[in-house]
PDB file of C-alpha atoms in Angstrom:
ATOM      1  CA  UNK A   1       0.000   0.000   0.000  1.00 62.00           C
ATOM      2  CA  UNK A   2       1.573   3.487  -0.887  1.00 64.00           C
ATOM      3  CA  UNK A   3       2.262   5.196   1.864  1.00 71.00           C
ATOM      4  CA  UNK A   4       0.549   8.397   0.592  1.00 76.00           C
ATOM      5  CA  UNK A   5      -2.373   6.531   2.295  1.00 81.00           C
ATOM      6  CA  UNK A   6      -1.771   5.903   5.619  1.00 80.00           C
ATOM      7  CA  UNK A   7      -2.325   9.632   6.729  1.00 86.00           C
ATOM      8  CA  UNK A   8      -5.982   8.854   5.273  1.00 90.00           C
ATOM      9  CA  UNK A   9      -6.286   6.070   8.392  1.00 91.00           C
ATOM     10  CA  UNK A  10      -4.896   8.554  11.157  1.00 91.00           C
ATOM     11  CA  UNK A  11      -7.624  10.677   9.983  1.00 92.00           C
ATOM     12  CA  UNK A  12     -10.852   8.009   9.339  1.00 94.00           C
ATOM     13  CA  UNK A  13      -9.798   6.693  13.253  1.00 95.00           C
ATOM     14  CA  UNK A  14      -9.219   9.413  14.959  1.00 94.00           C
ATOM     15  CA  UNK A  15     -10.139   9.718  18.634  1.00 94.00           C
ATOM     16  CA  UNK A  16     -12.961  12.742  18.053  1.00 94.00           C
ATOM     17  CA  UNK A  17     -14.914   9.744  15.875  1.00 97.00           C
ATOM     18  CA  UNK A  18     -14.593   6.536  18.330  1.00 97.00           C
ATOM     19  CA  UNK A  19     -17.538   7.223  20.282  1.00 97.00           C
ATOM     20  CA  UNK A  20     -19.730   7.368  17.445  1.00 97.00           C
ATOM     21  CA  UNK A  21     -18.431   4.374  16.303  1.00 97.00           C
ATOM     22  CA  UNK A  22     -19.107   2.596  19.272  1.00 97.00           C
ATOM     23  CA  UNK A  23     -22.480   4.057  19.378  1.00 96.00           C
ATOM     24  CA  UNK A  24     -23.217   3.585  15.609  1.00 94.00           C
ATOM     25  CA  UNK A  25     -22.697  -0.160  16.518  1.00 94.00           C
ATOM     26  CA  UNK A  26     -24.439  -0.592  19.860  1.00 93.00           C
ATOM     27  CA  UNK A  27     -27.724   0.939  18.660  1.00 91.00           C
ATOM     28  CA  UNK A  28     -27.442  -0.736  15.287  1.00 86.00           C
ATOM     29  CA  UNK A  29     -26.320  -4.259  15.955  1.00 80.00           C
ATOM     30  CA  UNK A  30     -28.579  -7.352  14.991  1.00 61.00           C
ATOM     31  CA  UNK A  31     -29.312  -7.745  18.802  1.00 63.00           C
ATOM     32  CA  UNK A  32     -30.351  -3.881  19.154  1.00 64.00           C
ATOM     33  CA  UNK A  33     -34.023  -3.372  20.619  1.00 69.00           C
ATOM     34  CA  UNK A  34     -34.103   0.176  20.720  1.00 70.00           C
ATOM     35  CA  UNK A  35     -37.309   2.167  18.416  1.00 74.00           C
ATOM     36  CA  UNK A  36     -35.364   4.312  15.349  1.00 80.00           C
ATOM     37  CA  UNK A  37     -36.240   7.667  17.062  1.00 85.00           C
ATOM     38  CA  UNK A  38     -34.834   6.716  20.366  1.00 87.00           C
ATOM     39  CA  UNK A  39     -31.035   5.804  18.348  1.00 89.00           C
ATOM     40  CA  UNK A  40     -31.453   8.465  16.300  1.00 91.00           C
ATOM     41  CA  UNK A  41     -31.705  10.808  19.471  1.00 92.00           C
ATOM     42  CA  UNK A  42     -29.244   8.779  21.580  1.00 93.00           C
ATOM     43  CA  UNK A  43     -26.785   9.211  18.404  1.00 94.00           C
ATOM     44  CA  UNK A  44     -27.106  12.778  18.176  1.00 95.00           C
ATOM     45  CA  UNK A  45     -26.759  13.356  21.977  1.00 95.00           C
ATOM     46  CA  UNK A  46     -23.422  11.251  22.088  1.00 97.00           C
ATOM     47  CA  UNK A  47     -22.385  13.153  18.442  1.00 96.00           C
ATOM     48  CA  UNK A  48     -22.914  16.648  20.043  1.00 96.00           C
ATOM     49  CA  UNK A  49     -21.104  15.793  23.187  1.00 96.00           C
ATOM     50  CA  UNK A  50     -17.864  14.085  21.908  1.00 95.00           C
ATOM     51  CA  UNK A  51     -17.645  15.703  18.698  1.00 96.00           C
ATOM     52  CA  UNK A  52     -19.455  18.878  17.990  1.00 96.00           C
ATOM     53  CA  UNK A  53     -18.410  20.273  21.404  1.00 95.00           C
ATOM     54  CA  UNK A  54     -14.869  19.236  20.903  1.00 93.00           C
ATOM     55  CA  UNK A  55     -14.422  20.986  17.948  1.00 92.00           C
ATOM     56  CA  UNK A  56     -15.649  24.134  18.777  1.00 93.00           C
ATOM     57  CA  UNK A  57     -12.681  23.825  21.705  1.00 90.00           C
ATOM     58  CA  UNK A  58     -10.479  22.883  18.847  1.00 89.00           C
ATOM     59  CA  UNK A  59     -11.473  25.964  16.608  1.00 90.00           C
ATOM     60  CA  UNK A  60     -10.966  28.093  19.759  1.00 90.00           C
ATOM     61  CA  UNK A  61      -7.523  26.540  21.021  1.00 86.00           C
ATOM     62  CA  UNK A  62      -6.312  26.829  17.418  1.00 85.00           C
ATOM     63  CA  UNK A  63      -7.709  30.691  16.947  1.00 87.00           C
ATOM     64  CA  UNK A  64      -5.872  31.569  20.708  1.00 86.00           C
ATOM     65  CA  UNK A  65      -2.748  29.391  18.923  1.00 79.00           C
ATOM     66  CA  UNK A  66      -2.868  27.005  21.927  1.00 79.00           C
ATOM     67  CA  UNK A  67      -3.237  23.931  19.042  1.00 79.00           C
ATOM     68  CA  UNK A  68      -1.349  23.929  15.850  1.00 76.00           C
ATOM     69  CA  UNK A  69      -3.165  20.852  14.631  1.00 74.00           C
ATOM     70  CA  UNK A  70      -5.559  18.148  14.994  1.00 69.00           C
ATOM     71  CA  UNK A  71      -3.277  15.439  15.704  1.00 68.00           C
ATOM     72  CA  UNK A  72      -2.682  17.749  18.577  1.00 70.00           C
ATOM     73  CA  UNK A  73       1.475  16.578  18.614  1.00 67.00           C
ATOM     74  CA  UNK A  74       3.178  18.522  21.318  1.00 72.00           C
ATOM     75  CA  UNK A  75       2.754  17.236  25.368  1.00 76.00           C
ATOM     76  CA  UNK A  76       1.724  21.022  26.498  1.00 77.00           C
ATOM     77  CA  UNK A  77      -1.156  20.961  23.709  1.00 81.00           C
ATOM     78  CA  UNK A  78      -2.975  17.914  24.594  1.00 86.00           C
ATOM     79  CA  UNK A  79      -3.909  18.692  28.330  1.00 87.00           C
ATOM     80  CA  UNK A  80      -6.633  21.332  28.136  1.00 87.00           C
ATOM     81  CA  UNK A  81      -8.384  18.907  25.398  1.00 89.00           C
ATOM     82  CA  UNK A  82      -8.067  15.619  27.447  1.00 93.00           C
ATOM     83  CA  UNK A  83      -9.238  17.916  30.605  1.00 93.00           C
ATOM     84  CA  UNK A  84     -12.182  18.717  28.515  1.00 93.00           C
ATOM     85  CA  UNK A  85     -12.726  15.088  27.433  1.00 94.00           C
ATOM     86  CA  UNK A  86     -12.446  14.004  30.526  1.00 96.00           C
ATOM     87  CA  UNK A  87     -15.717  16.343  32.028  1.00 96.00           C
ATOM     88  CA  UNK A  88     -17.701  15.672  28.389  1.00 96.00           C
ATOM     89  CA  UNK A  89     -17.372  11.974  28.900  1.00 96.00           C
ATOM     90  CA  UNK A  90     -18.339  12.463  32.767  1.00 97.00           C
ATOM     91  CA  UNK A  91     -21.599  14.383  31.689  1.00 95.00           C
ATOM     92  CA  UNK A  92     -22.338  11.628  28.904  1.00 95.00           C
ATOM     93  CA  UNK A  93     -22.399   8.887  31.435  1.00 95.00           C
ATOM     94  CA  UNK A  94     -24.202  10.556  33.665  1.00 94.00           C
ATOM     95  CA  UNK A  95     -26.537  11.928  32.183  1.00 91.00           C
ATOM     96  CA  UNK A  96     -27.436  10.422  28.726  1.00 92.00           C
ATOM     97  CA  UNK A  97     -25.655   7.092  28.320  1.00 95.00           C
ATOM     98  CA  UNK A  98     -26.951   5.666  31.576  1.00 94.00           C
ATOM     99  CA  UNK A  99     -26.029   2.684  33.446  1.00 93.00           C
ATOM    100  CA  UNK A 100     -30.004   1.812  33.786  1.00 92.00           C
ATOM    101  CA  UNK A 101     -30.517   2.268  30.202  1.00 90.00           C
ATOM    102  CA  UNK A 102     -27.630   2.108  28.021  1.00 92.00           C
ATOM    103  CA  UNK A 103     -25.664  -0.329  30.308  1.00 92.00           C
ATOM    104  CA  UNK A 104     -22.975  -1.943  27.737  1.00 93.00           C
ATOM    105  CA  UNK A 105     -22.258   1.636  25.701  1.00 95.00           C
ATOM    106  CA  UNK A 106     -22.424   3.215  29.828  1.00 96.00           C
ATOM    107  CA  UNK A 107     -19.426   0.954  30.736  1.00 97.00           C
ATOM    108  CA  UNK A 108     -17.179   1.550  27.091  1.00 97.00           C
ATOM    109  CA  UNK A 109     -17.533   5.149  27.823  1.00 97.00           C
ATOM    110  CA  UNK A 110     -16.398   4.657  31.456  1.00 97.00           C
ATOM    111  CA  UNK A 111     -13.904   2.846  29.939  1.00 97.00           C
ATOM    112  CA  UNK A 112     -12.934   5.791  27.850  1.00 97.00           C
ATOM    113  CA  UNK A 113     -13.031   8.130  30.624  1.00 97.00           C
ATOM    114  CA  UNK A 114     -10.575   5.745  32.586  1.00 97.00           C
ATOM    115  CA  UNK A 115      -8.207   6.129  29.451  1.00 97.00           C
ATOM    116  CA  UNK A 116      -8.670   9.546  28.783  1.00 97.00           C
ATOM    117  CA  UNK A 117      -7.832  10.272  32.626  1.00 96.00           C
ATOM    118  CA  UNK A 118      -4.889   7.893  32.540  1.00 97.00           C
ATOM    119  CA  UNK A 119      -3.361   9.596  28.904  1.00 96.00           C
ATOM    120  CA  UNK A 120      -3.620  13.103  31.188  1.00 94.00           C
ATOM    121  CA  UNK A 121      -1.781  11.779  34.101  1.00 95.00           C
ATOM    122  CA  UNK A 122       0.790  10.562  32.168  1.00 95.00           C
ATOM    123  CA  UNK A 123       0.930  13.849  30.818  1.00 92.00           C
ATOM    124  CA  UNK A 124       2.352  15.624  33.636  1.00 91.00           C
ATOM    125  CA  UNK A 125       5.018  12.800  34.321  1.00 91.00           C
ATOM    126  CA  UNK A 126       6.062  13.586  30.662  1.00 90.00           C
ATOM    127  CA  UNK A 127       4.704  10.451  29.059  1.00 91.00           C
ATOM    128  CA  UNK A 128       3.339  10.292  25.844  1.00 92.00           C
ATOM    129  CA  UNK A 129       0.447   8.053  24.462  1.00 94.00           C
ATOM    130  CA  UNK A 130      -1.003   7.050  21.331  1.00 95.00           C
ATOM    131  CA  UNK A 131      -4.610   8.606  21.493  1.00 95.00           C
ATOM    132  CA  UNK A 132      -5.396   6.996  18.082  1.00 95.00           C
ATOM    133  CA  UNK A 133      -4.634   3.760  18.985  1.00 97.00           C
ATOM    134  CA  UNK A 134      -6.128   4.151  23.058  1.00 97.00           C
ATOM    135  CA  UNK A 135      -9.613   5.034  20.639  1.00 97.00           C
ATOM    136  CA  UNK A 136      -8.789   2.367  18.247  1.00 97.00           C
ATOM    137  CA  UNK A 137      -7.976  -0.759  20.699  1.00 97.00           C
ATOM    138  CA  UNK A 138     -10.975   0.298  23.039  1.00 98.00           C
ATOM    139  CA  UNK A 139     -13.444  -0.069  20.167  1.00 98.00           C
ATOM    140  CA  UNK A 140     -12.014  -3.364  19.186  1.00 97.00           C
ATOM    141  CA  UNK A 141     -12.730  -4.793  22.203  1.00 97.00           C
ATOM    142  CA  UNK A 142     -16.066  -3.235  23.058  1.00 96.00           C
ATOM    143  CA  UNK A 143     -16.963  -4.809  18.981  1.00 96.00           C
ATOM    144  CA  UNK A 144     -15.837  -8.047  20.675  1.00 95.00           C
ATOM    145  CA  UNK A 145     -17.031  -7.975  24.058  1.00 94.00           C
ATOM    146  CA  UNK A 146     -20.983  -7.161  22.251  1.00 92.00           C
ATOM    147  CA  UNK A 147     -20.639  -9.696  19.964  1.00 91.00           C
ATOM    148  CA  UNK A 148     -20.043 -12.067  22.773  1.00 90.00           C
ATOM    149  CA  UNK A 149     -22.332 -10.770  24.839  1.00 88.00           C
ATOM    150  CA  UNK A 150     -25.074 -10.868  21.982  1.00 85.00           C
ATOM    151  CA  UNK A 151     -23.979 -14.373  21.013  1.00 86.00           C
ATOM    152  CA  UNK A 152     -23.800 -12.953  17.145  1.00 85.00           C
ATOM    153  CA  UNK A 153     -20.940 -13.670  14.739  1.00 81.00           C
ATOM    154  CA  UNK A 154     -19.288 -10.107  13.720  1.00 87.00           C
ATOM    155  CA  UNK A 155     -16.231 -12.156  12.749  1.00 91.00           C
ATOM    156  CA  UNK A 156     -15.385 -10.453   9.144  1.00 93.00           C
ATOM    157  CA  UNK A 157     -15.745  -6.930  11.581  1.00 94.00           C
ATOM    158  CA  UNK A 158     -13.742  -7.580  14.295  1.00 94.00           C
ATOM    159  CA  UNK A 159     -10.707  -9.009  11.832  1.00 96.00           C
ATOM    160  CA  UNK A 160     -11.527  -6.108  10.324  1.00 96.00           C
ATOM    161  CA  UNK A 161     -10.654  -3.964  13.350  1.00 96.00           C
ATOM    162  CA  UNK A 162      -7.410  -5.948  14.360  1.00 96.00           C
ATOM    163  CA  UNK A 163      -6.691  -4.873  10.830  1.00 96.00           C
ATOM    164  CA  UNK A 164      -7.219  -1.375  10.859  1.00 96.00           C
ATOM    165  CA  UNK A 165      -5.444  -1.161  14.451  1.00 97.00           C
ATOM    166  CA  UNK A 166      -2.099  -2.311  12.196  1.00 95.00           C
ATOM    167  CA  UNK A 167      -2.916   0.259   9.664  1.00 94.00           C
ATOM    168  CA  UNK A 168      -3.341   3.056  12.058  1.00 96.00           C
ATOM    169  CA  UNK A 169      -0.248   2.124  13.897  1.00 95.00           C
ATOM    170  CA  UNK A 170       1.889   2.036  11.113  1.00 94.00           C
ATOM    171  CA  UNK A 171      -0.276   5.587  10.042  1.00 93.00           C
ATOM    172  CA  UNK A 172       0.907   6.614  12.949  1.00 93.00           C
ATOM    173  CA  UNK A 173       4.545   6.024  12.521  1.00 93.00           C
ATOM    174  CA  UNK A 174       4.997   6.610   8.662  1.00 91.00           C
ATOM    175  CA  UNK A 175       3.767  10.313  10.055  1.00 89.00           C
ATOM    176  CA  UNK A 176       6.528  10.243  12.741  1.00 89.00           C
ATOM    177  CA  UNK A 177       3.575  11.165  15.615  1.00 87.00           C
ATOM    178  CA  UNK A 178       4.689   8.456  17.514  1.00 91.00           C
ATOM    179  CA  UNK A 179       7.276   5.856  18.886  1.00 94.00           C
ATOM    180  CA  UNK A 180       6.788   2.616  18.415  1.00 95.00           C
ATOM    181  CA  UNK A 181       6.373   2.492  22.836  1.00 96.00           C
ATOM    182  CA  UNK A 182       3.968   5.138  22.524  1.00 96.00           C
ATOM    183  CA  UNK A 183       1.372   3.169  19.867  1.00 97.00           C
ATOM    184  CA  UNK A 184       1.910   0.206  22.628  1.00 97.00           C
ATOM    185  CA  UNK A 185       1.143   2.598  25.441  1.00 97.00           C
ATOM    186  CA  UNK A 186      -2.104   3.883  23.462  1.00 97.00           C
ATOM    187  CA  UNK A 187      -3.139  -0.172  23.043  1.00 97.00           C
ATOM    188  CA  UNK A 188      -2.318  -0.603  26.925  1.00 97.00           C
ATOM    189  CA  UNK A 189      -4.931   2.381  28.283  1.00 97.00           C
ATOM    190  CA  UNK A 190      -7.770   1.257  25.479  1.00 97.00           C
ATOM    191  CA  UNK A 191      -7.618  -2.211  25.754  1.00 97.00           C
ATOM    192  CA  UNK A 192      -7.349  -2.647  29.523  1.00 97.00           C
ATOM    193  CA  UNK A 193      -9.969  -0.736  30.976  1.00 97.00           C
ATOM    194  CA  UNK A 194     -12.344  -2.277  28.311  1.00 97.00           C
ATOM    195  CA  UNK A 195     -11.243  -5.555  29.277  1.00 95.00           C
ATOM    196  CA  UNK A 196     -11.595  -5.461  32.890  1.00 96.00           C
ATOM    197  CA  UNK A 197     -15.385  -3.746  32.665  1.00 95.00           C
ATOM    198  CA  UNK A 198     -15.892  -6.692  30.335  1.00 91.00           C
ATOM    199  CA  UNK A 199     -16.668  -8.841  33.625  1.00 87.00           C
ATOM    200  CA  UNK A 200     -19.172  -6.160  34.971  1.00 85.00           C
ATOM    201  CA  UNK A 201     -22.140  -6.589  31.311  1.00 80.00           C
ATOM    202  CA  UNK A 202     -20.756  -9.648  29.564  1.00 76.00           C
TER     203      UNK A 202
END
């Protein structure tokens, strides 16, 4: 594959997108049992909250020349945003992706938050992680933990994912973003979390 592509993957995964993905699936699965208007709704509630919002801060942090890009590269730039992802995500799970209601997408956004609030303290010790693949790995298993969960055979999708987490990693690299420790760091604070609040739905 020419590398001239890869960038494209960086951009098609990254973080800003992951909880619509993960919504996109949990509403729209074979197993779902939610009425249209009610996705539709819950879709544009978790759209406003991790994306639109998000990217009004981005608009404003690049205007004030806090950000000089969306990949957000430098250690001092990615704070404020993972401070602000941090209290979006809190508000989403508790007030719109409830445990009651929404209790498998509840728990992969509390996974998310635990992520997004590890990736900050590493921050101030200096340590950098892959945000793309934190998003990236914490959707793959989420995919996989709902497809168990549901008893439904998403096979071609989830090899799909494992093969879109080598893309983006290798994205990731061609673009010099990230060291090779850092992509494993970013699979480390998505996959974990996900895994261990596996054992609280599955």
């Amino acid at each position: 594959m020419p590398k001239k592509l890869f960038p494209f993957f960086s951009y098609l995964f990254h973080p800003v997108f992951i909880p619509i993905y993960a919504t996109l699936f949990y509403l729209f699965s074979n197993q779902s049992y939610f009425f249209n208007k009610e996705k539709y709704l819950v879709l544009l509630e978790v759209s406003v909250i991790t994306f639109a919002i998000p990217i009004l801060f981005f608009v404003l942090l690049r205007l004030t020349g806090k950000i000089t890009s969306i990949m957000v590269p430098e250690l001092s730039e990615r704070k404020f945003p993972l401070v602000i992802q941090c209290f979006l995500l809190i508000l989403l799970v508790k007030k719109s992706i409830t445990l009651e209601r929404y209790p498998e997408l509840h728990f992969f956004m509390l996974g998310a938050l635990s992520s997004t609030l590890i990736a900050l303290i590493l921050l101030f010790a200096n340590k950098k992680a892959s945000l793309h693949m934190t998003g990236l790995s914490a959707l793959t298993f989420f995919i996989f933990g709902l497809s168990l969960h549901h008893h439904t055979a998403n096979t071609a999708l989830i090899i799909f994912m494992v093969l879109m987490n080598g893309f983006v990693a290798s994205s990731r690299l061609i673009m010099k973003a990230h060291t090779p420790q850092e992509l494993v760091t970013g699979v480390l604070l998505g996959s974990i979390p996900q895994i261990l609040l596996l054992f609280l739905w599955l």
